[in-house]
Short mmCIF file of C-alpha atoms and ligand atoms in Angstrom, two decimals:
data_model
loop_
_atom_site.label_atom_id
_atom_site.label_comp_id
_atom_site.label_asym_id
_atom_site.label_seq_id
_atom_site.Cartn_x
_atom_site.Cartn_y
_atom_site.Cartn_z
CA MET A 1 -46.95 2.07 -10.56
CA ARG A 2 -48.50 3.08 -13.83
CA THR A 3 -50.07 6.39 -14.84
CA GLN A 4 -50.80 8.27 -18.06
CA VAL A 5 -48.89 11.45 -17.16
CA ALA A 6 -46.01 11.74 -14.61
CA ILE A 7 -45.81 15.29 -13.51
CA ILE A 8 -42.60 16.36 -11.84
CA GLY A 9 -43.08 19.31 -9.38
CA ALA A 10 -46.12 20.38 -7.32
CA GLY A 11 -45.79 24.17 -7.78
CA PRO A 12 -48.50 26.04 -9.56
CA SER A 13 -47.68 24.56 -13.07
CA GLY A 14 -47.71 20.89 -11.95
CA LEU A 15 -50.76 21.33 -9.72
CA LEU A 16 -52.66 23.23 -12.48
CA LEU A 17 -51.79 20.60 -15.15
CA GLY A 18 -52.84 17.79 -12.75
CA GLN A 19 -56.26 19.50 -12.18
CA LEU A 20 -57.00 20.19 -15.90
CA LEU A 21 -56.09 16.61 -16.90
CA HIS A 22 -58.20 15.25 -14.06
CA LYS A 23 -61.14 17.24 -15.40
CA ALA A 24 -60.66 15.51 -18.78
CA GLY A 25 -60.51 12.06 -17.14
CA ILE A 26 -56.71 11.60 -17.55
CA ASP A 27 -54.77 10.09 -14.91
CA ALA A 28 -51.66 11.79 -13.49
CA VAL A 29 -49.30 11.36 -10.54
CA ILE A 30 -47.31 14.35 -9.16
CA LEU A 31 -43.87 13.83 -7.78
CA GLU A 32 -42.61 16.67 -5.49
CA ARG A 33 -39.11 16.97 -3.81
CA GLN A 34 -40.30 19.07 -0.95
CA THR A 35 -43.17 18.88 1.65
CA GLY A 36 -46.41 20.66 0.90
CA ASP A 37 -45.86 23.16 3.57
CA TYR A 38 -42.44 23.99 2.13
CA VAL A 39 -44.16 24.59 -1.33
CA LEU A 40 -46.69 26.87 0.48
CA GLY A 41 -44.01 28.80 2.32
CA ARG A 42 -42.61 30.41 -0.84
CA ILE A 43 -43.87 33.83 -1.28
CA ARG A 44 -44.05 34.95 -4.98
CA ALA A 45 -45.69 37.50 -7.23
CA GLY A 46 -49.47 38.08 -7.00
CA VAL A 47 -50.94 39.49 -10.18
CA LEU A 48 -53.13 37.33 -12.38
CA GLU A 49 -54.03 38.19 -16.07
CA GLN A 50 -57.48 37.39 -17.36
CA VAL A 51 -56.11 34.32 -19.19
CA ALA A 52 -54.80 32.87 -15.86
CA ILE A 53 -58.14 33.74 -14.15
CA ASP A 54 -60.08 31.97 -16.83
CA LEU A 55 -57.89 28.92 -16.56
CA LEU A 56 -58.19 28.68 -12.77
CA ASP A 57 -61.98 28.89 -13.23
CA GLU A 58 -61.81 26.10 -15.89
CA ALA A 59 -59.79 23.97 -13.45
CA GLY A 60 -62.58 24.48 -10.86
CA VAL A 61 -60.49 26.36 -8.26
CA GLY A 62 -61.46 29.99 -8.92
CA GLN A 63 -64.05 30.48 -6.06
CA ARG A 64 -61.82 31.77 -3.30
CA MET A 65 -59.86 33.85 -5.87
CA HIS A 66 -63.04 35.66 -6.85
CA GLN A 67 -64.05 36.20 -3.27
CA GLU A 68 -60.81 37.46 -1.90
CA GLY A 69 -58.86 38.63 -4.99
CA LEU A 70 -58.65 42.42 -5.66
CA VAL A 71 -59.61 43.57 -9.10
CA HIS A 72 -57.20 46.32 -10.38
CA GLY A 73 -57.98 48.44 -13.33
CA GLY A 74 -54.72 50.37 -13.30
CA PHE A 75 -51.45 50.97 -11.56
CA ASP A 76 -49.12 53.97 -10.81
CA MET A 77 -45.67 54.75 -12.24
CA LEU A 78 -43.69 57.00 -10.01
CA PHE A 79 -40.72 58.86 -11.39
CA LYS A 80 -39.08 62.34 -10.79
CA GLY A 81 -40.98 62.26 -7.55
CA GLU A 82 -44.41 62.24 -9.05
CA ARG A 83 -47.06 59.50 -9.58
CA HIS A 84 -48.97 59.02 -12.81
CA ARG A 85 -51.78 56.46 -13.29
CA ILE A 86 -51.82 53.90 -16.19
CA ASP A 87 -55.55 53.25 -16.73
CA MET A 88 -55.27 49.78 -18.03
CA ASN A 89 -58.97 49.28 -18.01
CA LYS A 90 -59.65 52.24 -20.31
CA LEU A 91 -56.57 51.72 -22.37
CA THR A 92 -57.42 48.08 -23.20
CA GLY A 93 -61.14 48.27 -23.70
CA GLY A 94 -62.18 46.93 -20.28
CA LYS A 95 -59.45 44.58 -19.19
CA ASN A 96 -58.26 44.32 -15.56
CA VAL A 97 -55.82 42.09 -13.39
CA MET A 98 -56.55 40.25 -10.26
CA VAL A 99 -54.19 40.72 -7.23
CA TYR A 100 -54.27 37.36 -5.59
CA GLY A 101 -51.08 35.76 -4.28
CA GLN A 102 -49.40 32.79 -5.83
CA THR A 103 -49.27 31.13 -2.48
CA GLU A 104 -53.10 31.24 -2.47
CA VAL A 105 -53.37 29.86 -5.94
CA THR A 106 -51.09 27.06 -4.95
CA ARG A 107 -53.19 26.32 -1.75
CA ASP A 108 -56.42 26.33 -3.77
CA LEU A 109 -54.95 23.81 -6.27
CA MET A 110 -53.61 21.56 -3.52
CA GLU A 111 -56.90 21.52 -1.71
CA ALA A 112 -58.76 20.63 -4.87
CA ARG A 113 -56.39 17.81 -5.68
CA ALA A 114 -56.64 16.47 -2.09
CA ALA A 115 -60.44 16.72 -2.30
CA ALA A 116 -60.48 14.79 -5.48
CA GLY A 117 -58.33 12.11 -3.89
CA LEU A 118 -55.54 12.42 -6.44
CA THR A 119 -52.05 11.24 -5.89
CA THR A 120 -49.24 13.75 -5.05
CA ILE A 121 -46.18 12.05 -3.71
CA TYR A 122 -44.23 14.70 -1.45
CA GLU A 123 -40.68 14.30 -0.35
CA ALA A 124 -39.87 12.19 -3.41
CA ALA A 125 -36.00 12.07 -3.51
CA ASN A 126 -33.59 11.45 -6.38
CA VAL A 127 -36.41 11.76 -9.02
CA ALA A 128 -34.99 10.57 -12.44
CA VAL A 129 -36.55 10.59 -15.87
CA HIS A 130 -35.85 7.85 -18.27
CA ASP A 131 -36.64 6.61 -21.83
CA PHE A 132 -38.59 9.88 -22.77
CA ASP A 133 -37.16 9.39 -26.34
CA SER A 134 -39.42 6.23 -26.58
CA ALA A 135 -43.22 5.58 -26.34
CA LYS A 136 -42.63 4.19 -22.82
CA PRO A 137 -41.03 6.73 -20.50
CA ARG A 138 -40.33 5.93 -16.89
CA VAL A 139 -39.73 7.87 -13.78
CA THR A 140 -37.82 6.57 -10.73
CA TYR A 141 -37.62 8.07 -7.27
CA GLU A 142 -36.85 7.22 -3.63
CA LYS A 143 -39.33 7.66 -0.73
CA ASP A 144 -38.91 6.45 2.79
CA GLY A 145 -35.62 4.78 1.83
CA LYS A 146 -37.26 2.62 -0.93
CA GLN A 147 -36.79 2.78 -4.71
CA HIS A 148 -39.99 3.23 -6.83
CA GLU A 149 -40.73 3.31 -10.52
CA ILE A 150 -43.64 4.80 -12.44
CA SER A 151 -44.29 3.92 -16.05
CA CYS A 152 -46.24 6.48 -18.08
CA ASP A 153 -47.14 7.82 -21.56
CA PHE A 154 -45.77 11.28 -20.97
CA ILE A 155 -43.53 13.21 -18.48
CA ALA A 156 -44.43 16.83 -17.64
CA GLY A 157 -41.41 18.80 -16.37
CA CYS A 158 -43.02 21.24 -14.04
CA ASP A 159 -40.11 21.17 -11.80
CA GLY A 160 -39.05 24.80 -11.90
CA PHE A 161 -35.70 26.41 -12.69
CA HIS A 162 -33.52 23.94 -10.70
CA GLY A 163 -35.52 20.80 -11.76
CA VAL A 164 -34.32 17.51 -13.03
CA CYS A 165 -36.27 17.45 -16.34
CA ARG A 166 -34.53 20.18 -18.21
CA ALA A 167 -31.15 19.02 -16.80
CA SER A 168 -31.92 15.50 -18.21
CA ALA A 169 -32.48 16.71 -21.78
CA PRO A 170 -29.58 15.88 -24.11
CA ARG A 171 -27.26 18.88 -24.15
CA SER A 172 -26.92 18.72 -27.92
CA ALA A 173 -30.66 19.15 -28.31
CA ILE A 174 -31.20 22.11 -26.14
CA LYS A 175 -30.32 25.96 -26.49
CA GLU A 176 -30.50 28.22 -23.40
CA PHE A 177 -30.74 32.00 -23.37
CA GLU A 178 -29.98 33.88 -20.28
CA LYS A 179 -29.46 37.39 -18.86
CA ILE A 180 -28.68 37.89 -15.17
CA TYR A 181 -29.30 41.36 -13.81
CA PRO A 182 -26.75 43.01 -11.50
CA PHE A 183 -29.22 43.54 -8.64
CA GLY A 184 -31.93 41.77 -6.64
CA TRP A 185 -35.38 42.48 -5.10
CA LEU A 186 -35.50 42.66 -1.39
CA GLY A 187 -39.17 41.91 -0.54
CA VAL A 188 -41.00 42.41 2.70
CA LEU A 189 -44.53 41.14 3.54
CA SER A 190 -46.22 42.90 6.43
CA ASP A 191 -49.69 42.97 8.07
CA THR A 192 -50.16 46.67 7.49
CA PRO A 193 -52.74 48.31 5.11
CA PRO A 194 -51.27 49.00 1.55
CA VAL A 195 -49.96 52.46 1.04
CA HIS A 196 -52.29 52.77 -2.06
CA GLU A 197 -55.32 50.98 -3.42
CA GLU A 198 -53.29 50.03 -6.61
CA LEU A 199 -49.75 49.07 -7.15
CA ILE A 200 -47.07 51.71 -7.47
CA TYR A 201 -43.98 50.96 -9.60
CA VAL A 202 -41.11 53.40 -8.69
CA ASN A 203 -38.25 54.66 -10.73
CA SER A 204 -35.92 56.41 -8.42
CA PRO A 205 -32.16 57.36 -8.77
CA ARG A 206 -31.81 55.36 -5.46
CA GLY A 207 -33.25 52.22 -7.25
CA PHE A 208 -36.53 50.64 -8.14
CA ALA A 209 -39.20 50.13 -5.59
CA LEU A 210 -42.68 48.49 -5.78
CA CYS A 211 -45.63 48.80 -3.46
CA SER A 212 -47.95 45.83 -3.83
CA GLN A 213 -50.44 44.08 -1.66
CA ARG A 214 -52.14 40.81 -0.84
CA SER A 215 -55.33 42.21 0.87
CA ALA A 216 -56.77 45.32 2.56
CA THR A 217 -54.58 44.55 5.63
CA ARG A 218 -51.49 42.85 4.03
CA SER A 219 -48.86 44.62 2.06
CA ARG A 220 -46.03 43.39 -0.09
CA TYR A 221 -43.13 45.94 -0.77
CA TYR A 222 -39.89 45.51 -2.75
CA LEU A 223 -36.60 47.31 -3.05
CA GLN A 224 -33.90 47.03 -5.71
CA VAL A 225 -30.68 46.01 -3.79
CA PRO A 226 -27.19 45.14 -4.87
CA LEU A 227 -26.74 41.38 -5.43
CA THR A 228 -24.09 41.48 -2.78
CA ASP A 229 -26.59 42.48 -0.02
CA LYS A 230 -27.61 39.85 2.49
CA VAL A 231 -31.04 39.86 3.97
CA GLU A 232 -29.56 40.02 7.50
CA GLN A 233 -28.18 43.43 6.71
CA TRP A 234 -31.72 44.80 6.32
CA SER A 235 -33.45 45.46 9.50
CA ASP A 236 -37.20 46.27 9.18
CA GLN A 237 -36.43 49.94 10.15
CA ALA A 238 -33.78 50.14 7.39
CA PHE A 239 -36.21 48.68 4.85
CA TRP A 240 -38.96 51.16 5.68
CA ASP A 241 -36.49 54.13 5.78
CA GLU A 242 -35.19 53.26 2.40
CA LEU A 243 -38.62 52.74 0.85
CA LYS A 244 -39.69 56.09 2.09
CA LEU A 245 -36.79 57.71 0.45
CA ARG A 246 -37.96 56.25 -3.00
CA LEU A 247 -41.56 57.28 -2.67
CA ASP A 248 -43.40 60.57 -3.40
CA PRO A 249 -44.29 62.91 -0.48
CA GLU A 250 -47.90 61.69 -0.33
CA ALA A 251 -47.09 58.03 -0.17
CA ARG A 252 -44.26 58.67 2.27
CA ALA A 253 -46.64 60.32 4.65
CA LYS A 254 -49.37 57.62 4.19
CA LEU A 255 -47.08 54.52 4.48
CA VAL A 256 -47.99 52.47 7.47
CA THR A 257 -44.90 50.50 8.72
CA GLY A 258 -44.82 47.32 10.83
CA PRO A 259 -42.87 44.17 11.55
CA SER A 260 -42.01 42.04 8.54
CA ILE A 261 -43.56 38.59 8.51
CA GLU A 262 -41.39 37.52 5.56
CA LYS A 263 -38.27 39.09 4.12
CA SER A 264 -36.13 37.68 1.39
CA ILE A 265 -33.83 38.72 -1.59
CA ALA A 266 -34.52 37.33 -4.95
CA PRO A 267 -32.10 37.59 -7.93
CA LEU A 268 -33.50 38.80 -11.28
CA ARG A 269 -33.10 36.67 -14.39
CA SER A 270 -34.37 36.44 -17.91
CA PHE A 271 -34.06 32.81 -19.17
CA VAL A 272 -35.49 30.72 -22.01
CA THR A 273 -34.84 27.30 -23.03
CA GLU A 274 -35.52 25.95 -26.50
CA PRO A 275 -37.24 23.66 -27.35
CA LEU A 276 -39.76 22.70 -24.60
CA ARG A 277 -40.29 19.21 -25.94
CA PHE A 278 -37.96 16.26 -25.79
CA GLY A 279 -39.76 13.22 -27.25
CA ARG A 280 -42.38 12.46 -24.64
CA MET A 281 -41.14 14.89 -22.12
CA PHE A 282 -42.39 18.49 -21.93
CA LEU A 283 -41.17 21.42 -19.91
CA ALA A 284 -43.67 23.90 -18.56
CA GLY A 285 -43.49 26.99 -16.27
CA ASP A 286 -40.19 27.94 -14.65
CA ALA A 287 -38.54 24.67 -15.86
CA GLY A 288 -38.51 26.30 -19.24
CA HIS A 289 -38.32 30.03 -18.69
CA ILE A 290 -37.83 32.72 -16.07
CA VAL A 291 -38.74 36.33 -16.37
CA PRO A 292 -37.71 39.08 -14.07
CA PRO A 293 -40.65 39.87 -11.74
CA THR A 294 -41.13 43.44 -13.07
CA GLY A 295 -44.67 43.13 -14.56
CA ALA A 296 -45.45 39.82 -12.66
CA LYS A 297 -45.56 37.55 -15.78
CA GLY A 298 -44.03 34.48 -14.22
CA LEU A 299 -47.10 32.72 -13.04
CA ASN A 300 -49.20 33.88 -16.06
CA LEU A 301 -46.81 32.43 -18.48
CA ALA A 302 -46.74 29.23 -16.45
CA ALA A 303 -50.50 29.04 -16.70
CA THR A 304 -50.47 29.40 -20.48
CA ASP A 305 -47.88 26.81 -20.93
CA VAL A 306 -50.04 24.50 -18.90
CA LYS A 307 -53.08 25.34 -20.97
CA TYR A 308 -51.35 24.54 -24.19
CA LEU A 309 -49.90 21.31 -22.75
CA SER A 310 -53.12 20.04 -21.23
CA ASN A 311 -55.00 20.75 -24.52
CA ALA A 312 -52.27 18.81 -26.42
CA ILE A 313 -52.39 15.84 -24.02
CA ILE A 314 -56.17 15.71 -24.03
CA GLU A 315 -56.26 15.87 -27.92
CA PHE A 316 -53.77 13.01 -27.82
CA TYR A 317 -56.04 10.73 -25.88
CA GLN A 318 -59.40 11.86 -27.05
CA ASP A 319 -58.81 12.56 -30.81
CA LYS A 320 -55.81 10.28 -31.26
CA SER A 321 -53.97 13.26 -32.71
CA GLU A 322 -50.40 14.42 -32.09
CA ALA A 323 -50.81 17.82 -33.60
CA GLY A 324 -51.05 19.60 -30.24
CA ILE A 325 -48.10 17.78 -28.84
CA ASP A 326 -46.02 18.51 -32.04
CA SER A 327 -46.85 22.30 -31.94
CA TYR A 328 -46.61 22.73 -28.16
CA SER A 329 -43.02 24.00 -27.99
CA GLU A 330 -43.41 26.44 -30.87
CA ARG A 331 -46.68 27.85 -29.68
CA CYS A 332 -45.44 28.39 -26.15
CA LEU A 333 -42.24 29.96 -27.11
CA LYS A 334 -43.90 32.60 -29.18
CA ARG A 335 -45.88 33.73 -26.18
CA ILE A 336 -42.88 33.38 -23.85
CA TRP A 337 -40.62 35.55 -25.96
CA ARG A 338 -43.22 38.33 -26.01
CA ALA A 339 -43.44 38.13 -22.18
CA GLU A 340 -39.68 37.98 -21.91
CA ARG A 341 -39.41 41.09 -24.05
CA PHE A 342 -41.91 42.99 -21.98
CA SER A 343 -40.40 41.95 -18.52
CA TRP A 344 -36.84 42.76 -19.71
CA TRP A 345 -37.99 46.18 -21.16
CA PHE A 346 -40.01 47.06 -18.00
CA THR A 347 -37.11 45.93 -15.81
CA SER A 348 -34.60 48.17 -17.91
CA LEU A 349 -36.90 51.11 -17.76
CA MET A 350 -37.45 51.05 -13.97
CA HIS A 351 -34.16 49.95 -12.32
CA ASN A 352 -31.08 51.92 -11.58
CA PHE A 353 -28.11 50.59 -13.71
CA PRO A 354 -25.05 52.40 -12.17
CA GLU A 355 -23.01 51.51 -15.32
CA ASN A 356 -25.25 53.67 -17.27
CA GLY A 357 -24.45 56.76 -15.25
CA ALA A 358 -26.52 59.94 -15.06
CA ILE A 359 -27.53 59.86 -18.66
CA GLY A 360 -29.16 56.43 -18.06
CA GLN A 361 -31.42 57.94 -15.41
CA LYS A 362 -32.37 60.88 -17.62
CA LEU A 363 -33.19 58.67 -20.57
CA GLN A 364 -35.41 56.39 -18.37
CA GLU A 365 -37.18 59.60 -17.13
CA ALA A 366 -37.69 60.79 -20.82
CA GLU A 367 -39.11 57.50 -21.76
CA LEU A 368 -41.53 57.43 -18.76
CA ASP A 369 -42.52 61.02 -19.63
CA TYR A 370 -43.34 59.81 -23.19
CA ILE A 371 -45.31 56.86 -21.87
CA ILE A 372 -47.62 58.78 -19.59
CA HIS A 373 -48.26 61.54 -22.14
CA SER A 374 -48.70 59.48 -25.24
CA GLU A 375 -51.79 57.36 -25.51
CA ALA A 376 -49.95 54.97 -27.80
CA GLY A 377 -47.15 54.67 -25.27
CA ALA A 378 -49.48 54.15 -22.30
CA ARG A 379 -51.51 51.62 -24.22
CA SER A 380 -48.46 49.63 -25.20
CA VAL A 381 -47.64 49.24 -21.53
CA ALA A 382 -51.18 48.52 -20.55
CA GLU A 383 -51.92 45.85 -23.12
CA ASN A 384 -48.70 43.95 -22.18
CA TYR A 385 -49.40 44.32 -18.43
CA VAL A 386 -52.93 42.87 -18.64
CA GLY A 387 -51.54 40.13 -20.95
CA LEU A 388 -51.63 39.73 -24.64
CA PRO A 389 -54.60 37.66 -25.93
CA LEU A 390 -54.02 34.09 -26.48
CA ASP A 391 -54.53 34.42 -30.24
CA PHE A 392 -52.22 37.44 -30.50
CA GLY A 393 -50.28 37.45 -33.79
CA GLN A 394 -52.03 34.39 -35.13
N1 APR B 401 -37.99 16.34 -8.18
C1 APR B 401 -39.31 16.69 -7.73
N2 APR B 401 -39.71 17.95 -7.64
C2 APR B 401 -38.89 18.88 -7.94
C3 APR B 401 -37.62 18.69 -8.44
C4 APR B 401 -37.12 17.29 -8.48
N3 APR B 401 -35.91 16.98 -8.79
N4 APR B 401 -36.98 19.80 -8.67
C5 APR B 401 -37.77 20.78 -8.31
N5 APR B 401 -38.94 20.30 -7.97
C6 APR B 401 -40.19 20.98 -7.42
C7 APR B 401 -39.84 22.11 -6.55
O1 APR B 401 -39.68 21.79 -5.16
C8 APR B 401 -41.09 23.03 -6.77
O2 APR B 401 -42.07 22.74 -5.88
O3 APR B 401 -40.80 21.46 -8.58
C9 APR B 401 -41.64 22.62 -8.13
C10 APR B 401 -41.59 23.72 -9.10
O4 APR B 401 -42.37 24.83 -8.72
P1 APR B 401 -42.16 26.37 -9.06
O5 APR B 401 -40.66 26.66 -8.88
O6 APR B 401 -43.05 27.16 -8.35
O7 APR B 401 -42.28 26.44 -10.68
P2 APR B 401 -43.77 26.43 -11.49
O8 APR B 401 -44.73 25.55 -10.87
O9 APR B 401 -43.44 26.45 -12.85
O10 APR B 401 -44.33 27.88 -11.02
C11 APR B 401 -44.03 28.96 -11.81
O11 APR B 401 -43.30 30.19 -9.97
O12 APR B 401 -41.21 31.24 -9.69
C12 APR B 401 -42.64 31.45 -9.98
O13 APR B 401 -42.61 33.22 -11.49
C13 APR B 401 -42.86 32.01 -11.33
O14 APR B 401 -44.97 32.41 -10.78
C14 APR B 401 -44.22 31.57 -11.54
C15 APR B 401 -44.34 30.13 -10.95
C1 PHB B 402 -46.22 41.06 -5.80
O1 PHB B 402 -47.21 41.44 -5.27
O2 PHB B 402 -45.48 40.26 -5.22
C2 PHB B 402 -45.80 41.56 -7.13
C3 PHB B 402 -46.60 42.38 -7.88
C4 PHB B 402 -46.24 42.81 -9.10
C5 PHB B 402 -45.02 42.47 -9.60
C6 PHB B 402 -44.19 41.68 -8.90
C7 PHB B 402 -44.51 41.22 -7.63
O3 PHB B 402 -44.66 43.09 -10.80
#
């Protein structure tokens, strides 16, 4: 088989890239190791920045998001038992975020791809990338016991943190930066009305908590837990009891509990790989970087990588220019490091680090107190949360 761009991975990055290339008349095949249902079964964050919203619109998949997504102009920070609102909208001159689950974004992209009759090969085993240091890269894979080969002009590594593309880059050409946090997030999804109309980020000496949502009838809650905890240790009752202990009295009284429909523990990691280009192979999304979920930057960063990459590939075919391809890695990395910085900072501010002792908690509270009382402090949080503009620092 021959295609212009072989995309590895049918997560949000791969699917969005496929859609944007299709709009520009560029042919792409997506290879995915799992089934479509498996991909849709993964529950991840659900906050979209304006840049991501615009991009989903550009890709022609924004309709349901606008109907069902919840526009939020602020969020609460809870510390020392009291809640304080960060009015993002006011502090950023009118910017908001959209609460719409990544699962739904993925579903919309999958449906658009299927409706356009574009090729996604699910359950592709042993995907391997070859000759990306030449003008004629190839991808091989197995499906139904048979070996297949795709020749292409470019390979897009949208295959997530555990993917094959980054792992195939020459070790001497790659530098990786990583921080693993000493705790995870225990998440619960439940068909109960959210405790509050906006999100609540909680700093508590018992550990971080987050009250999020998917709709007026579906909630998503998280608790900071030790990395050694197993999900089986946490009954629904134990989860709700612990969440209540981390909330303020009003939220505690209002919280509606119910059976969990999903429960899982996710580790927290900051990770960046440099560069994001190896000849004719590019990394985008989680394949190139991971942020801890505090601040929900993961999907948004993936979306901007894909924007830069699709623009670069379109420029290559339409204008016969390699300028976008040549600057892809550097442009993306600037934005990635800014989001890494914010996600690391917000994580450090909100979580309990036992090794920092009682003074650590006091210093966090003093910083939070500064943020909510200083317009400059609050604005800094707000402008990062809604997402820095694409031309920031240019
Ligand atoms: N061959 C084919 N497909 C693969 C391979 C492989 N060897 N390895 C991984 N994949 C697939 C995975 O099964 C997955 O469906 O690549 C896809 C990568 O998807 P994601 O992990 O969702 O990554 P990405 O599309 O970049 O999405 C980024 O996900 O983790 C969140 O915070 C992150 O929201 C952000 C988003
Ligand atoms: C979520 O709704 O899953 C969510 C929201 C905000 C975050 C992280 C996760 O910062």
